[in-house]
Each structure stands twice: as C-alpha cells, then as structure tokens.
Short mmCIF file of C-alpha atoms and ligand atoms in Angstrom, two decimals:
data_model
loop_
_atom_site.label_atom_id
_atom_site.label_comp_id
_atom_site.label_asym_id
_atom_site.label_seq_id
_atom_site.Cartn_x
_atom_site.Cartn_y
_atom_site.Cartn_z
CA MET A 19 191.90 16.89 161.70
CA LYS A 20 195.09 15.10 162.64
CA THR A 21 195.01 12.07 164.88
CA GLU A 22 197.28 11.95 167.89
CA LYS A 23 200.75 10.59 167.31
CA LEU A 24 200.69 6.83 167.05
CA ASP A 25 203.78 4.84 167.96
CA ILE A 26 203.95 2.62 164.90
CA ASN A 27 206.68 0.49 166.39
CA SER A 28 204.35 -0.50 169.21
CA LEU A 29 202.11 -2.12 166.60
CA VAL A 30 204.89 -3.81 164.66
CA ARG A 31 205.87 -7.41 165.41
CA ASP A 32 208.94 -7.60 167.67
CA ASN A 33 211.05 -9.47 165.13
CA ILE A 34 210.29 -6.83 162.49
CA ALA A 35 210.94 -3.88 164.81
CA GLY A 36 214.41 -5.29 165.44
CA LEU A 37 215.07 -6.34 161.86
CA LYS A 38 218.05 -5.14 159.91
CA PRO A 39 216.94 -5.20 156.26
CA TYR A 40 218.96 -6.67 153.41
CA SER A 41 221.09 -4.02 151.85
CA SER A 42 222.19 -3.99 148.24
CA ALA A 43 224.96 -1.91 146.72
CA LYS A 44 222.34 -0.53 144.35
CA SER A 45 220.74 1.38 147.22
CA GLU A 46 223.92 2.19 149.09
CA PHE A 47 225.49 4.03 146.16
CA LYS A 48 222.33 5.46 144.71
CA ASP A 49 223.31 9.09 145.38
CA PHE A 50 226.98 8.69 144.51
CA LYS A 51 227.95 11.43 142.11
CA LYS A 52 230.65 9.76 140.00
CA ASP A 53 230.16 6.94 137.51
CA LEU A 54 230.80 3.63 139.18
CA ILE A 55 231.89 0.28 137.90
CA PHE A 56 229.60 -2.23 139.56
CA LEU A 57 231.41 -5.47 140.31
CA ASP A 58 229.42 -6.27 143.42
CA ALA A 59 226.32 -8.27 142.47
CA ASN A 60 227.71 -11.01 140.24
CA GLU A 61 225.67 -9.74 137.31
CA ASN A 62 226.61 -10.43 133.71
CA PRO A 63 228.38 -7.21 132.62
CA TYR A 64 227.25 -7.25 128.96
CA ASP A 65 224.41 -4.85 128.40
CA ASN A 66 221.15 -6.17 127.00
CA GLY A 67 218.88 -3.76 128.87
CA MET A 68 218.12 -6.47 131.43
CA ASN A 69 221.48 -7.62 132.74
CA ARG A 70 221.41 -5.46 135.89
CA TYR A 71 219.18 -5.93 138.92
CA PRO A 72 216.31 -3.43 139.08
CA ASP A 73 216.41 -0.29 141.22
CA PRO A 74 215.22 -1.61 144.60
CA ASP A 75 213.82 1.82 145.51
CA GLN A 76 212.03 2.34 142.18
CA THR A 77 213.18 5.97 142.40
CA ASP A 78 212.18 7.13 138.92
CA LEU A 79 208.80 5.44 139.06
CA LYS A 80 208.12 6.93 142.50
CA GLU A 81 208.93 10.40 141.23
CA VAL A 82 206.57 10.06 138.28
CA LEU A 83 203.74 8.79 140.49
CA SER A 84 204.46 11.34 143.18
CA LYS A 85 203.82 14.16 140.69
CA ILE A 86 200.66 12.59 139.31
CA LYS A 87 199.14 11.88 142.72
CA GLY A 88 200.45 14.97 144.50
CA ILE A 89 202.06 13.04 147.34
CA SER A 90 205.66 12.76 148.56
CA THR A 91 207.77 9.82 147.40
CA ASN A 92 208.25 9.07 151.12
CA ASN A 93 204.59 8.09 151.29
CA ILE A 94 204.81 5.56 148.43
CA LEU A 95 205.80 1.89 148.31
CA PHE A 96 205.46 -0.47 145.36
CA GLY A 97 204.71 -4.16 145.36
CA ASN A 98 204.47 -7.01 142.89
CA GLY A 99 200.73 -6.35 142.60
CA SER A 100 198.74 -5.10 145.56
CA ASP A 101 198.59 -8.73 146.66
CA GLU A 102 202.24 -8.50 147.68
CA ILE A 103 201.62 -5.24 149.53
CA LEU A 104 198.72 -6.74 151.45
CA ASP A 105 200.90 -9.70 152.39
CA MET A 106 203.67 -7.35 153.57
CA ILE A 107 201.18 -5.50 155.76
CA PHE A 108 200.22 -8.79 157.42
CA ARG A 109 203.82 -9.80 157.96
CA VAL A 110 204.78 -6.46 159.49
CA PHE A 111 201.89 -6.01 161.89
CA CYS A 112 200.36 -9.40 162.67
CA GLU A 113 201.93 -11.92 165.02
CA PRO A 114 200.91 -15.43 163.90
CA LYS A 115 198.55 -17.30 166.23
CA ARG A 116 198.07 -14.21 168.41
CA ASP A 117 196.78 -11.26 166.40
CA ASN A 118 193.57 -10.86 164.45
CA ILE A 119 192.14 -8.73 161.69
CA ILE A 120 188.66 -7.58 160.74
CA ILE A 121 187.18 -7.90 157.27
CA ASN A 122 183.83 -6.54 156.13
CA VAL A 123 182.07 -9.21 154.14
CA PRO A 124 181.24 -9.84 151.38
CA THR A 125 184.58 -8.53 150.14
CA PHE A 126 187.76 -9.37 148.21
CA GLY A 127 188.75 -12.97 148.98
CA MET A 128 192.47 -12.29 149.24
CA TYR A 129 192.30 -10.80 152.76
CA LYS A 130 191.06 -14.12 154.13
CA VAL A 131 193.61 -16.12 152.17
CA LEU A 132 196.45 -13.94 153.42
CA ALA A 133 195.18 -14.20 156.99
CA ASP A 134 195.20 -18.00 156.66
CA VAL A 135 198.63 -18.06 155.03
CA ASN A 136 200.02 -15.93 157.84
CA ASP A 137 198.17 -17.89 160.54
CA ILE A 138 196.18 -14.84 161.63
CA LYS A 139 192.59 -15.08 162.82
CA TYR A 140 190.06 -13.03 160.92
CA LYS A 141 186.76 -11.75 162.20
CA SER A 142 184.10 -11.22 159.56
CA VAL A 143 181.67 -8.37 160.07
CA LEU A 144 178.69 -8.43 157.76
CA LEU A 145 178.07 -5.30 155.69
CA THR A 146 174.62 -3.74 156.02
CA ASP A 147 171.89 -4.42 153.46
CA GLU A 148 173.16 -1.39 151.54
CA PHE A 149 176.65 -2.94 151.60
CA GLN A 150 177.90 -0.25 153.99
CA LEU A 151 179.98 -0.67 157.16
CA ASP A 152 178.29 -1.89 160.32
CA LYS A 153 180.24 0.46 162.56
CA GLU A 154 178.89 -0.77 165.89
CA SER A 155 179.73 -4.39 165.09
CA ILE A 156 183.22 -3.44 163.95
CA ILE A 157 183.87 -1.53 167.16
CA ARG A 158 182.52 -4.45 169.19
CA GLN A 159 184.80 -6.92 167.41
CA VAL A 160 188.01 -4.97 168.06
CA ASP A 161 190.12 -6.35 170.90
CA GLN A 162 193.68 -5.75 172.08
CA ASN A 163 195.06 -8.10 169.42
CA THR A 164 193.18 -6.57 166.50
CA LYS A 165 195.81 -5.09 164.21
CA LEU A 166 194.16 -4.45 160.89
CA ILE A 167 190.75 -3.53 159.53
CA PHE A 168 190.30 -4.04 155.79
CA ILE A 169 187.93 -1.77 153.91
CA CYS A 170 187.58 -2.26 150.19
CA SER A 171 186.15 0.86 148.51
CA PRO A 172 184.69 0.54 145.94
CA ASN A 173 184.07 -2.90 147.32
CA ASN A 174 184.53 -6.13 145.40
CA PRO A 175 182.18 -7.98 144.70
CA THR A 176 179.43 -5.49 145.61
CA GLY A 177 180.78 -2.62 143.49
CA ASN A 178 179.87 0.30 145.76
CA LEU A 179 181.93 2.98 147.49
CA ILE A 180 182.00 2.88 151.28
CA LYS A 181 180.68 6.05 152.92
CA LYS A 182 183.38 8.55 153.72
CA GLU A 183 181.90 9.67 157.03
CA ASP A 184 181.73 6.09 158.32
CA ILE A 185 185.41 5.56 157.58
CA LEU A 186 186.37 8.93 159.09
CA ASN A 187 184.41 8.08 162.19
CA LEU A 188 186.10 4.69 162.63
CA LEU A 189 189.59 5.99 161.82
CA ALA A 190 189.34 8.49 164.63
CA LYS A 191 187.66 6.16 167.11
CA LEU A 192 189.87 3.11 166.58
CA ASN A 193 193.14 4.96 166.44
CA LYS A 194 195.29 2.03 167.63
CA VAL A 195 194.26 -0.18 164.74
CA ILE A 196 195.65 0.12 161.22
CA PHE A 197 193.03 0.65 158.51
CA VAL A 198 193.82 -0.71 155.08
CA ILE A 199 191.65 0.90 152.42
CA ASP A 200 191.87 -1.06 149.19
CA GLU A 201 191.18 1.28 146.28
CA ALA A 202 191.71 -1.12 143.38
CA TYR A 203 188.61 0.35 141.68
CA ILE A 204 188.85 3.99 142.78
CA ASP A 205 189.50 5.36 139.28
CA PHE A 206 186.11 4.13 138.08
CA SER A 207 184.27 5.90 140.89
CA GLY A 208 184.92 9.61 140.51
CA ALA A 209 185.46 9.79 144.29
CA ASP A 210 188.51 11.32 145.96
CA SER A 211 191.17 8.86 147.00
CA TRP A 212 191.95 8.32 150.68
CA LEU A 213 195.62 8.75 149.78
CA ASN A 214 195.13 12.45 150.43
CA GLU A 215 194.51 11.60 154.10
CA VAL A 216 197.53 9.45 154.89
CA ASN A 217 199.36 12.33 156.52
CA ASN A 218 196.28 13.22 158.59
CA PHE A 219 195.67 9.72 159.92
CA ASN A 220 198.67 7.84 161.27
CA ASN A 221 196.73 4.58 161.19
CA LEU A 222 195.80 4.69 157.51
CA ILE A 223 197.20 2.63 154.64
CA VAL A 224 195.77 3.02 151.14
CA THR A 225 196.43 0.52 148.38
CA GLN A 226 195.93 0.99 144.67
CA THR A 227 196.98 -0.98 141.62
CA LEU A 228 197.73 -0.60 137.94
CA SER A 229 195.76 -3.83 137.36
CA LYS A 230 192.28 -2.44 136.76
CA ALA A 231 191.64 1.09 135.43
CA TYR A 232 195.23 1.48 134.20
CA GLY A 233 194.90 -1.68 132.15
CA MET A 234 198.13 -3.33 133.28
CA ALA A 235 197.14 -6.42 135.25
CA GLY A 236 199.95 -8.31 133.56
CA LEU A 237 202.55 -5.85 134.83
CA ARG A 238 201.98 -6.68 138.52
CA LEU A 239 202.33 -3.25 140.04
CA GLY A 240 200.60 -2.47 143.31
CA ILE A 241 200.91 0.83 145.14
CA CYS A 242 200.80 1.54 148.83
CA TYR A 243 200.37 5.00 150.34
CA ALA A 244 200.87 5.70 154.04
CA GLN A 245 202.62 8.04 156.42
CA SER A 246 206.41 7.65 156.11
CA GLU A 247 206.87 5.70 159.37
CA ILE A 248 204.59 2.97 158.05
CA ILE A 249 206.29 3.01 154.65
CA ASP A 250 209.66 2.69 156.40
CA VAL A 251 208.68 -0.46 158.31
CA LEU A 252 207.17 -2.01 155.19
CA LYS A 253 210.42 -1.25 153.37
CA LYS A 254 212.28 -3.31 155.95
CA ILE A 255 210.65 -6.51 154.76
CA LYS A 256 210.24 -5.67 151.09
CA MET A 257 212.15 -8.03 148.82
CA PRO A 258 214.82 -5.77 147.28
CA TYR A 259 213.99 -6.58 143.67
CA ASN A 260 210.23 -7.09 143.90
CA VAL A 261 209.44 -4.84 140.93
CA ASN A 262 211.35 -5.97 137.86
CA VAL A 263 213.10 -3.78 135.29
CA LEU A 264 210.45 -4.29 132.59
CA SER A 265 207.60 -3.41 134.95
CA GLN A 266 209.31 -0.25 136.16
CA LYS A 267 210.06 0.90 132.61
CA LYS A 268 206.61 0.12 131.24
CA ALA A 269 204.85 1.72 134.20
CA ILE A 270 206.88 4.92 133.82
CA PHE A 271 206.21 4.95 130.08
CA GLU A 272 202.46 4.53 130.48
CA LEU A 273 202.11 6.93 133.42
CA VAL A 274 204.08 9.66 131.67
CA LYS A 275 202.21 9.13 128.42
CA ASP A 276 198.86 9.19 130.23
CA ILE A 277 196.80 9.24 127.07
CA GLY A 278 193.91 6.97 126.31
CA LEU A 279 193.18 6.14 129.93
CA LYS A 280 190.42 8.69 130.27
CA GLU A 281 188.77 7.55 127.05
CA GLU A 282 188.97 3.92 128.10
CA LEU A 283 187.41 4.72 131.45
CA GLU A 284 184.60 6.65 129.80
CA GLN A 285 183.99 3.78 127.39
CA ILE A 286 183.91 1.23 130.22
CA ILE A 287 181.45 3.38 132.16
CA ALA A 288 179.30 3.80 129.04
CA ASN A 289 179.35 0.02 128.47
CA LYS A 290 178.33 -0.44 132.10
CA GLU A 291 175.27 1.74 131.52
CA ILE A 292 174.36 -0.21 128.41
CA LEU A 293 174.68 -3.52 130.23
CA LYS A 294 172.73 -2.24 133.23
CA ASN A 295 169.83 -1.11 131.06
CA GLU A 296 169.75 -4.39 129.19
CA LEU A 297 169.93 -6.44 132.37
CA LEU A 298 166.82 -4.63 133.61
CA SER A 299 164.84 -6.21 130.80
CA ILE A 300 166.12 -9.79 131.31
CA PRO A 301 163.29 -11.72 133.01
CA PHE A 302 165.52 -13.79 135.32
CA VAL A 303 167.46 -10.75 136.59
CA GLN A 304 165.92 -9.65 139.87
CA LYS A 305 168.17 -6.86 141.03
CA ILE A 306 171.16 -4.86 139.86
CA TYR A 307 173.23 -3.28 142.61
CA PRO A 308 174.64 0.26 142.33
CA SER A 309 178.20 0.19 141.03
CA ASP A 310 181.11 2.65 141.37
CA SER A 311 183.44 0.16 139.70
CA ASN A 312 184.02 -1.66 136.41
CA PHE A 313 181.64 -4.50 137.17
CA LEU A 314 178.00 -5.08 137.98
CA LEU A 315 176.62 -7.37 140.64
CA ALA A 316 173.21 -8.73 139.74
CA LYS A 317 170.82 -11.04 141.55
CA VAL A 318 169.25 -13.66 139.33
CA ASP A 319 166.74 -16.45 139.91
CA ASP A 320 169.34 -19.24 139.96
CA ALA A 321 172.99 -18.20 139.79
CA ASP A 322 174.42 -21.71 139.34
CA LYS A 323 172.09 -22.40 136.43
CA ARG A 324 172.64 -19.03 134.72
CA TYR A 325 176.39 -19.29 135.22
CA GLN A 326 176.44 -22.67 133.46
CA GLN A 327 174.20 -21.42 130.67
CA LEU A 328 176.48 -18.46 130.02
CA LEU A 329 179.44 -20.80 129.97
CA GLN A 330 177.67 -22.81 127.27
CA GLU A 331 177.54 -19.53 125.36
CA GLN A 332 181.31 -19.24 125.94
CA ILE A 333 181.02 -16.39 128.42
CA VAL A 334 182.73 -16.62 131.80
CA VAL A 335 181.34 -14.48 134.61
CA ARG A 336 181.87 -14.76 138.35
CA ASN A 337 179.37 -16.69 140.41
CA ARG A 338 179.26 -15.12 143.89
CA THR A 339 176.30 -17.07 145.21
CA SER A 340 178.20 -18.60 148.12
CA GLU A 341 179.29 -15.20 149.47
CA PRO A 342 177.29 -13.72 152.36
CA LEU A 343 174.51 -11.34 151.19
CA CYS A 344 175.20 -12.45 147.61
CA GLU A 345 172.87 -15.41 147.23
CA ASN A 346 172.19 -16.00 143.53
CA CYS A 347 174.42 -13.13 142.52
CA LEU A 348 176.59 -13.02 139.42
CA ARG A 349 179.33 -10.49 138.91
CA PHE A 350 179.81 -9.16 135.39
CA THR A 351 183.07 -7.44 134.50
CA ILE A 352 182.49 -4.68 131.95
CA GLY A 353 184.18 -5.61 128.71
CA THR A 354 184.52 -3.88 125.35
CA LYS A 355 181.47 -2.73 123.46
CA GLU A 356 181.58 -5.90 121.37
CA GLU A 357 181.95 -8.14 124.42
CA THR A 358 179.05 -6.34 126.08
CA LYS A 359 176.94 -6.94 122.98
CA GLU A 360 177.83 -10.64 123.02
CA LEU A 361 176.95 -10.89 126.69
CA ILE A 362 173.59 -9.21 126.13
CA LYS A 363 172.88 -11.49 123.18
CA ALA A 364 173.69 -14.54 125.31
CA LEU A 365 171.52 -13.30 128.20
CA LYS A 366 168.62 -12.91 125.80
CA THR A 367 169.17 -16.35 124.30
CA ILE A 368 169.14 -18.38 127.52
CA ASN A 369 165.92 -19.01 129.37
C1 PLP B 24 191.71 -6.86 141.47
C2 PLP B 24 191.87 -6.43 142.88
C3 PLP B 24 193.12 -6.10 143.38
C4 PLP B 24 194.32 -6.11 142.48
O1 PLP B 24 195.35 -6.84 142.95
P1 PLP B 24 196.73 -6.79 142.15
O2 PLP B 24 197.54 -7.78 142.91
O3 PLP B 24 197.26 -5.39 142.27
O4 PLP B 24 196.47 -7.17 140.74
C5 PLP B 24 193.23 -5.65 144.68
N1 PLP B 24 192.14 -5.55 145.46
C6 PLP B 24 190.92 -5.84 145.00
C7 PLP B 24 189.74 -5.65 145.86
C8 PLP B 24 190.75 -6.31 143.70
O5 PLP B 24 189.53 -6.63 143.27
#
C-alpha cells in the first residue's frame, strides 16, 4: 500500500521552505576526481587525524548503514543523538505559537521538552490500560495545525511495542500529519523496524539510535529514516558538522565489525528474565509490565519509599510515579549479570 503523494513543502515552515542551506567546500567538492589542496576552511594543515572538519554528509557511515539496514543512503540522516534529530523535525515542520503536536502518554519526556523549547503546543493523549494507542482520541485531537504525532515503540517508560495495525491504520487515515516513530529500543524487541515502510508512507519518519542496543550512548549518534523529500528538508537545517570525526570513525568501525552485539543483546534479555522472575517474588512488587525493551516497569506499593531505599543500597533506578498511568511505578534498566544480582539482593534486603 502506498499513500497518495504528499506535498512535503506544504507542511514545512515557510522560512524553511525558502531557506538556502549553508554550503561548505567539503560537500561542494566531494565528488571531485583529482586530489585537492584544501585552503578554504581555515583549518590547521598539519595532520593529526583530527585537524580537518568532518564529512558533513557522513558518506562512508551512510554507506555502511545503508547496507546493514537495506535502505538507500537517500533515506538516511544522522544527528548528534536522536535528540538532535527530533529537534530538527520540530524546527522544520512546526511554526512556533501556531502549530501543535500529539504525544501518547506516558512516553519519552524529550518530546514535551522539545515542544516547549520550540514554543509548540502539545496535546497529550493517554495510552489505553494496555499501553496501546487510543486511536479515536488521537483522531479527535488532530486539527489543521497538527503537524506531528510521536509514537515511541517500544515505548519508554512502559517498555511495550505499539501494535502495528493501529499505526498502519492511523498512518493511512491521518495522511497530512507526519508520524515520528521513535525506535530507540527496537533491537531488543525482535519486531520489524518501520524503516522498511518509509518509502510506502510519505508521512513517516523513523528514528533510531546507537545509544541503547548498540552500546554507544557516549558517541551521540542518532539515525533518521524517511522518504528522500523529508530527508532533503531536514538536511537544509542540519548543522554541517553535527557528527564529529571520532563519532563517524568509531560508528563505522563498530558497525562493520558487528560482533558481540548479538551476544550482548541475548545476555541483556536473559538478565531481564532473571530480574522479572525475581521481582515476582518480592512482596512489595505488585505488577510487572510486559517489556520488549531493555528495562522493566514495575508497580510497587510505594515508589518514593522503595526508590529511596534502593538509593541507600547504592542502586539508582528511575521513579516514574508522577507519570500518567504509572503511579508507584519504578523503571529498572537491565544491567550486567552482576548488577542484576546486586539489584535482586538489595530488593530482598529492603522491607
Ligand atoms: C534513550 C532514548 C533515546 C536516545 O536518544 P539519543 O539522543 O539518541 O541518545 C531516544 N528515544 C527514546 C524513547 C529513548 O528512551
């Protein structure tokens, strides 16, 4: 199924549609065949591996990722973490003080923060009791100024995947609104990525990151997949050197190497099972929610109290009790086997 052609420029802010992006010599002469002497960017000429500005198009990294993910380099954009990509999406599509977005709560806190930073109104639609989309409410909330709908799948902090048919249904029905599917945790889930659908749905943006399953949160590399027209407008506002030389090199190295990741994922999922089973026997744990991610959300008798007690045991978890539908819920990231053991020991100690 392919949605009807969507005029992306009609959704883009006027100032962005008319924007002429910054151009660097690095991009202009990228395909030049002969060796060039670069005396254009006021760099220090003495080579230390770092003296030149990074490739603004991240060409080599895109090619590596393109092969791994089976998608054209024209459908890929990198950011300094997915946080930067999300911010770019706001700045391209949302006119401050006029436009609005929809978030499905409880969810990742950054969408709200970015809406506030960009002076964009957000409408919160509560997930169902099973932490799935409330489609009717979403449809009701959409108005002519609704530009973006954020769907986090697997969702943070609830941990579950969002049903594919619900998303398909909304994508087709609300075809003048851009859907941003945040797949920060997709590699823990075993589900297919929505990136395979970006050329079937013109209104779809998928974000991923090397911060979680790939074990490179310190690298700051976020990935955006979308049809090329969307990628092209995002490129217009991308800071030319947003992904530094070290990050590009390290990401290529790790992605090409691609060993160890599978074992780490299996270990994390095994540790999750161990923790889940142990949590079941802790008297103050009332409920453990299904998880397709690398964390567990659990309802306890008194989240504030248990949070503080764990802290006394030198273990920091995330207290989500003030989030909607998450009263008295703690979120446990799955650590190493040893860390999991320590957590279980602490949970058994406190009472
Ligand atoms: C951790 C997380 C991210 C990662 O953001 P980066 O900036 O790429 O590190 C994105 N979305 C969600 C929902 C997350 O939980």
